[in-house]
PDB file of C-alpha atoms in Angstrom:
ATOM      1  CA  MET P 711      14.785 -56.410  22.079  1.00 45.00           C
ATOM      2  CA  PRO P 712      11.191 -55.733  21.063  1.00 48.00           C
ATOM      3  CA  THR P 713      10.517 -53.733  17.915  1.00 44.00           C
ATOM      4  CA  THR P 714       7.542 -53.296  15.668  1.00 45.00           C
ATOM      5  CA  LEU P 715       7.633 -54.203  12.012  1.00 48.00           C
ATOM      6  CA  ASP P 716       7.451 -50.577  10.933  1.00 54.00           C
ATOM      7  CA  GLN P 717      10.254 -49.489  13.281  1.00 55.00           C
ATOM      8  CA  PRO P 718      13.523 -51.342  12.792  1.00 58.00           C
ATOM      9  CA  PRO P 719      15.965 -51.328  15.696  1.00 57.00           C
ATOM     10  CA  THR P 720      18.334 -48.382  15.883  1.00 57.00           C
ATOM     11  CA  VAL P 721      22.081 -48.777  16.018  1.00 55.00           C
ATOM     12  CA  ALA P 722      22.030 -47.494  19.600  1.00 53.00           C
ATOM     13  CA  SER P 723      19.478 -50.105  20.657  1.00 51.00           C
ATOM     14  CA  LEU P 724      21.507 -52.853  18.992  1.00 51.00           C
ATOM     15  CA  LEU P 725      24.636 -51.690  20.821  1.00 52.00           C
ATOM     16  CA  ARG P 726      22.816 -51.622  24.165  1.00 52.00           C
ATOM     17  CA  ALA P 727      21.409 -55.105  23.560  1.00 48.00           C
ATOM     18  CA  ARG P 728      24.814 -56.442  22.548  1.00 50.00           C
ATOM     19  CA  THR P 729      26.430 -54.975  25.659  1.00 48.00           C
ATOM     20  CA  ARG P 730      23.760 -56.521  27.899  1.00 49.00           C
ATOM     21  CA  GLU P 731      24.194 -59.916  26.237  1.00 50.00           C
ATOM     22  CA  THR P 732      27.944 -60.071  26.740  1.00 51.00           C
ATOM     23  CA  ASP P 733      28.500 -57.821  29.751  1.00 55.00           C
ATOM     24  CA  VAL P 734      31.550 -56.630  27.864  1.00 61.00           C
ATOM     25  CA  GLU P 735      31.954 -53.058  26.768  1.00 73.00           C
ATOM     26  CA  LEU P 736      34.245 -51.435  24.290  1.00 85.00           C
ATOM     27  CA  ASP P 737      35.213 -47.854  24.999  1.00 92.00           C
ATOM     28  CA  LEU P 738      34.851 -46.280  21.558  1.00 95.00           C
ATOM     29  CA  THR P 739      35.644 -42.600  21.154  1.00 95.00           C
ATOM     30  CA  HIS P 740      34.592 -40.716  18.019  1.00 96.00           C
ATOM     31  CA  GLU P 741      36.406 -37.586  16.878  1.00 96.00           C
ATOM     32  CA  VAL P 742      35.694 -35.500  13.787  1.00 95.00           C
ATOM     33  CA  VAL P 743      38.825 -34.173  12.118  1.00 94.00           C
ATOM     34  CA  GLY P 744      37.699 -32.132   9.107  1.00 91.00           C
ATOM     35  CA  ARG P 745      35.953 -34.535   6.759  1.00 92.00           C
ATOM     36  CA  TYR P 746      37.343 -37.564   8.594  1.00 96.00           C
ATOM     37  CA  ASP P 747      35.676 -39.542  11.364  1.00 97.00           C
ATOM     38  CA  VAL P 748      38.308 -41.022  13.660  1.00 97.00           C
ATOM     39  CA  LEU P 749      37.199 -43.937  15.830  1.00 97.00           C
ATOM     40  CA  ILE P 750      39.381 -44.888  18.783  1.00 97.00           C
ATOM     41  CA  PRO P 751      38.620 -48.263  20.381  1.00 96.00           C
ATOM     42  CA  ARG P 752      40.185 -48.765  23.813  1.00 95.00           C
ATOM     43  CA  GLY P 753      40.793 -52.240  25.192  1.00 93.00           C
ATOM     44  CA  ASP P 754      40.283 -55.584  23.496  1.00 94.00           C
ATOM     45  CA  LEU P 755      38.740 -55.574  20.033  1.00 94.00           C
ATOM     46  CA  ASP P 756      37.534 -59.133  19.757  1.00 94.00           C
ATOM     47  CA  ILE P 757      34.562 -61.460  19.285  1.00 93.00           C
ATOM     48  CA  ALA P 758      32.782 -59.881  22.249  1.00 92.00           C
ATOM     49  CA  THR P 759      33.322 -56.240  21.245  1.00 94.00           C
ATOM     50  CA  HIS P 760      33.911 -55.964  17.482  1.00 94.00           C
ATOM     51  CA  SER P 761      30.209 -55.381  16.784  1.00 93.00           C
ATOM     52  CA  VAL P 762      30.341 -52.047  18.644  1.00 94.00           C
ATOM     53  CA  LEU P 763      32.910 -50.815  16.123  1.00 96.00           C
ATOM     54  CA  HIS P 764      31.063 -52.434  13.215  1.00 95.00           C
ATOM     55  CA  PHE P 765      27.718 -50.784  14.025  1.00 95.00           C
ATOM     56  CA  ARG P 766      29.348 -47.379  14.500  1.00 96.00           C
ATOM     57  CA  ILE P 767      31.047 -47.673  11.109  1.00 96.00           C
ATOM     58  CA  VAL P 768      27.754 -48.695   9.475  1.00 95.00           C
ATOM     59  CA  GLU P 769      26.009 -45.767  11.154  1.00 95.00           C
ATOM     60  CA  LEU P 770      28.623 -43.277   9.934  1.00 97.00           C
ATOM     61  CA  LEU P 771      28.608 -44.590   6.368  1.00 96.00           C
ATOM     62  CA  GLY P 772      24.802 -44.495   6.360  1.00 94.00           C
ATOM     63  CA  ALA P 773      24.930 -40.861   7.475  1.00 96.00           C
ATOM     64  CA  GLY P 774      27.123 -39.955   4.516  1.00 96.00           C
ATOM     65  CA  ARG P 775      30.386 -39.866   6.481  1.00 97.00           C
ATOM     66  CA  HIS P 776      32.595 -41.752   4.024  1.00 96.00           C
ATOM     67  CA  HIS P 777      36.123 -40.976   5.231  1.00 97.00           C
ATOM     68  CA  LEU P 778      36.881 -43.178   8.225  1.00 97.00           C
ATOM     69  CA  VAL P 779      39.965 -43.787  10.330  1.00 97.00           C
ATOM     70  CA  VAL P 780      40.346 -46.330  13.120  1.00 98.00           C
ATOM     71  CA  ASP P 781      43.111 -45.438  15.555  1.00 98.00           C
ATOM     72  CA  LEU P 782      44.220 -48.656  17.254  1.00 97.00           C
ATOM     73  CA  GLY P 783      46.772 -46.886  19.443  1.00 96.00           C
ATOM     74  CA  GLU P 784      44.880 -47.790  22.608  1.00 95.00           C
ATOM     75  CA  THR P 785      43.695 -51.219  21.481  1.00 95.00           C
ATOM     76  CA  THR P 786      45.322 -53.963  23.537  1.00 93.00           C
ATOM     77  CA  PHE P 787      44.252 -57.022  21.530  1.00 93.00           C
ATOM     78  CA  ILE P 788      42.636 -57.783  18.192  1.00 94.00           C
ATOM     79  CA  ASP P 789      41.232 -61.094  16.957  1.00 93.00           C
ATOM     80  CA  SER P 790      39.969 -62.473  13.634  1.00 93.00           C
ATOM     81  CA  MET P 791      36.441 -61.119  14.158  1.00 94.00           C
ATOM     82  CA  ALA P 792      37.847 -57.616  14.560  1.00 95.00           C
ATOM     83  CA  LEU P 793      40.028 -58.125  11.481  1.00 94.00           C
ATOM     84  CA  GLY P 794      36.870 -59.040   9.583  1.00 94.00           C
ATOM     85  CA  THR P 795      35.254 -55.809  10.769  1.00 96.00           C
ATOM     86  CA  LEU P 796      38.210 -53.796   9.478  1.00 96.00           C
ATOM     87  CA  ILE P 797      38.101 -55.586   6.113  1.00 95.00           C
ATOM     88  CA  LYS P 798      34.357 -54.960   5.754  1.00 95.00           C
ATOM     89  CA  ALA P 799      34.858 -51.313   6.679  1.00 96.00           C
ATOM     90  CA  THR P 800      37.532 -50.914   4.010  1.00 96.00           C
ATOM     91  CA  LYS P 801      35.298 -52.453   1.355  1.00 95.00           C
ATOM     92  CA  SER P 802      32.211 -50.510   2.454  1.00 96.00           C
ATOM     93  CA  ALA P 803      33.985 -47.151   2.467  1.00 97.00           C
ATOM     94  CA  THR P 804      35.476 -47.844  -0.958  1.00 95.00           C
ATOM     95  CA  VAL P 805      32.100 -48.801  -2.449  1.00 95.00           C
ATOM     96  CA  VAL P 806      30.634 -45.406  -1.498  1.00 96.00           C
ATOM     97  CA  GLY P 807      33.665 -43.508  -2.807  1.00 96.00           C
ATOM     98  CA  GLY P 808      35.213 -42.960   0.595  1.00 96.00           C
ATOM     99  CA  THR P 809      38.422 -43.889   2.341  1.00 96.00           C
ATOM    100  CA  PHE P 810      39.348 -46.083   5.267  1.00 97.00           C
ATOM    101  CA  ALA P 811      42.636 -46.059   7.151  1.00 97.00           C
ATOM    102  CA  ILE P 812      44.078 -47.603  10.275  1.00 97.00           C
ATOM    103  CA  ILE P 813      46.531 -45.974  12.652  1.00 98.00           C
ATOM    104  CA  CYS P 814      48.564 -48.552  14.531  1.00 97.00           C
ATOM    105  CA  ASP P 815      52.167 -49.046  15.563  1.00 95.00           C
ATOM    106  CA  ASP P 816      51.698 -51.885  18.071  1.00 96.00           C
ATOM    107  CA  PRO P 817      54.121 -54.581  16.847  1.00 95.00           C
ATOM    108  CA  ARG P 818      51.790 -57.416  17.845  1.00 94.00           C
ATOM    109  CA  ILE P 819      48.856 -56.012  15.898  1.00 94.00           C
ATOM    110  CA  VAL P 820      51.007 -54.974  12.938  1.00 94.00           C
ATOM    111  CA  ARG P 821      52.414 -58.518  12.867  1.00 94.00           C
ATOM    112  CA  MET P 822      48.867 -59.883  12.683  1.00 92.00           C
ATOM    113  CA  PHE P 823      48.221 -57.644   9.656  1.00 93.00           C
ATOM    114  CA  THR P 824      51.442 -58.911   8.070  1.00 93.00           C
ATOM    115  CA  VAL P 825      50.954 -62.621   8.799  1.00 93.00           C
ATOM    116  CA  THR P 826      47.383 -62.557   7.469  1.00 91.00           C
ATOM    117  CA  ARG P 827      48.560 -60.527   4.426  1.00 93.00           C
ATOM    118  CA  LEU P 828      46.091 -57.794   5.325  1.00 91.00           C
ATOM    119  CA  ALA P 829      49.001 -55.353   5.300  1.00 89.00           C
ATOM    120  CA  ASP P 830      48.720 -55.536   1.501  1.00 92.00           C
ATOM    121  CA  PHE P 831      45.017 -54.653   1.631  1.00 90.00           C
ATOM    122  CA  LEU P 832      44.613 -52.167   4.482  1.00 93.00           C
ATOM    123  CA  THR P 833      45.840 -48.581   4.476  1.00 95.00           C
ATOM    124  CA  ARG P 834      47.847 -48.219   7.682  1.00 96.00           C
ATOM    125  CA  PHE P 835      49.864 -45.454   9.273  1.00 97.00           C
ATOM    126  CA  ASP P 836      52.094 -45.808  12.335  1.00 96.00           C
ATOM    127  CA  THR P 837      51.007 -42.528  13.937  1.00 96.00           C
ATOM    128  CA  ARG P 838      48.362 -39.817  13.686  1.00 95.00           C
ATOM    129  CA  GLU P 839      51.039 -37.432  12.510  1.00 94.00           C
ATOM    130  CA  MET P 840      51.938 -39.749   9.625  1.00 95.00           C
ATOM    131  CA  TRP P 841      48.264 -40.086   8.711  1.00 95.00           C
ATOM    132  CA  ALA P 842      47.763 -36.308   8.826  1.00 93.00           C
ATOM    133  CA  ALA P 843      50.835 -35.699   6.665  1.00 93.00           C
ATOM    134  CA  ALA P 844      49.698 -38.250   4.082  1.00 93.00           C
ATOM    135  CA  THR P 845      46.094 -37.079   3.848  1.00 88.00           C
ATOM    136  CA  GLY P 846      46.720 -33.343   3.639  1.00 79.00           C
ATOM    137  CA  PRO P 847      44.589 -30.538   5.060  1.00 67.00           C
ATOM    138  CA  HIS P 848      41.853 -31.639   7.417  1.00 65.00           C
ATOM    139  CA  ASP P 849      39.450 -28.773   6.991  1.00 55.00           C
ATOM    140  CA  ALA P 850      35.826 -29.591   6.263  1.00 48.00           C
ATOM    141  CA  ASP P 851      35.995 -28.375   2.652  1.00 46.00           C
ATOM    142  CA  ALA P 852      39.092 -30.325   1.629  1.00 45.00           C
ATOM    143  CA  ASP P 853      38.307 -33.173  -0.725  1.00 44.00           C
TER     144      ASP P 853
END
């Protein structure tokens, strides 16, 4: 991926390059719900695809969007690389005064959070409704 020294690569160009290298794509939907950015990865979130989520999170935090939610409801598999991405996202959002939450009720994925003791570290809700109830109004002015 050619770039000049005065023009660093964009997140989009990094994502395109990563997709070409692996021939694996992650379907990642982004929804804005008030002040929250909800990211919905579909399919396997693993060593081949976790960087798509990571770069999107970095892009959002860099743009001043500090309240992030990852809805794993349509994620079919998650590995240790993806867990690392979720941990980094939690820490990064916290550092800038934001929040990070996960929505997931898949027993296999929840068990991975429990076995790795990440359940003690990550904020997780079983459903979107539970997340919405816990976080209050989702209008743009609510802080």
